[in-house]
């Protein structure tokens, strides 16, 4: 099973690395270029016309990598793995419709707000409801009705509140990645780090699984398919690495809402199925910080009529302060790396003290 993690990552990397330039040519030929708002940073105007909807490349690479890995290994997919991929692809489809309307129909706002919310809600709620089904031989489902930090808390919130909580997580993370996707390579590189963390978490939870514990009181993890979640995370990480080769500054292609909504959904799905829901707020700390910058900006303007930042999301504030795009991206990657390091440290500490 450990070989599957390496295979999935390598296949995802190769497919994305080779498939993305083919997608760039196809999108450029059809004239599917990025729309750039006139009220944004002036440095972005030169990016107008750059092919978008690049999320198609790493979504397809991830799906093919996972399927190919299972065929090579001669094993069946797990419910947890399939559900995370469903959430990833489903939200990617919603983002694709949004991007398509922007670049093809030339409507700058894309999907109308109600239609976009309806699409996200359908996919998110379907995932949340289905994740409480498909019990294994130990009675474990892909998700549980318990909230979690580094493992489940002892008290249950019940199915209804869990579905609401899961939907909130999915909406918050998908929109958080969407807000972060404003500079070349920023969201892709940050996502790679979190997927790498979930490869480690999946492997660790498998090694300390309650299914193999010697006693019922052992410090173990009750997670349905931890190692297969690591396979999914590896496929996502490899695919994003391949895409980053073409997405880094100066970007030859943008992921668009197709990619950002999919990545956010993947992160939320991995957190829910690995029982690390609240920990995701730290592992994905950069996405949280950038989302908070928008909330602070909007709240301040509505309450006082004044803006806290020159522009929100936060990365554009530093652009208007004169920082170069590459400088912002690298420094934000450093922040994200620190968040992942602290998050994994707390995850390990939870096992040591648990």
mmCIF file of C-alpha atoms in Angstrom, residues 16 184-186 188-189 192 239-249 333:
data_model
loop_
_atom_site.group_PDB
_atom_site.id
_atom_site.type_symbol
_atom_site.label_atom_id
_atom_site.label_comp_id
_atom_site.label_asym_id
_atom_site.label_seq_id
_atom_site.Cartn_x
_atom_site.Cartn_y
_atom_site.Cartn_z
ATOM 1 C CA UNK A 16 0.123 17.325 -15.015
ATOM 2 C CA UNK A 184 1.303 33.436 -9.937
ATOM 3 C CA UNK A 185 1.859 30.145 -8.121
ATOM 4 C CA UNK A 186 0.675 31.381 -4.725
ATOM 5 C CA UNK A 188 -0.778 26.162 -5.972
ATOM 6 C CA UNK A 189 2.423 26.210 -3.920
ATOM 7 C CA UNK A 192 1.143 21.492 -2.243
ATOM 8 C CA UNK A 239 -0.525 16.981 -9.874
ATOM 9 C CA UNK A 240 -0.169 20.405 -8.279
ATOM 10 C CA UNK A 241 3.635 20.188 -8.498
ATOM 11 C CA UNK A 242 3.343 19.523 -12.241
ATOM 12 C CA UNK A 243 0.924 22.413 -12.680
ATOM 13 C CA UNK A 244 3.136 24.742 -10.610
ATOM 14 C CA UNK A 245 5.925 24.313 -13.184
ATOM 15 C CA UNK A 246 3.729 26.247 -15.645
ATOM 16 C CA UNK A 247 1.833 28.369 -13.107
ATOM 17 C CA UNK A 248 4.836 29.935 -11.397
ATOM 18 C CA UNK A 249 5.799 33.512 -12.305
ATOM 19 C CA UNK A 333 4.947 30.438 1.027
#
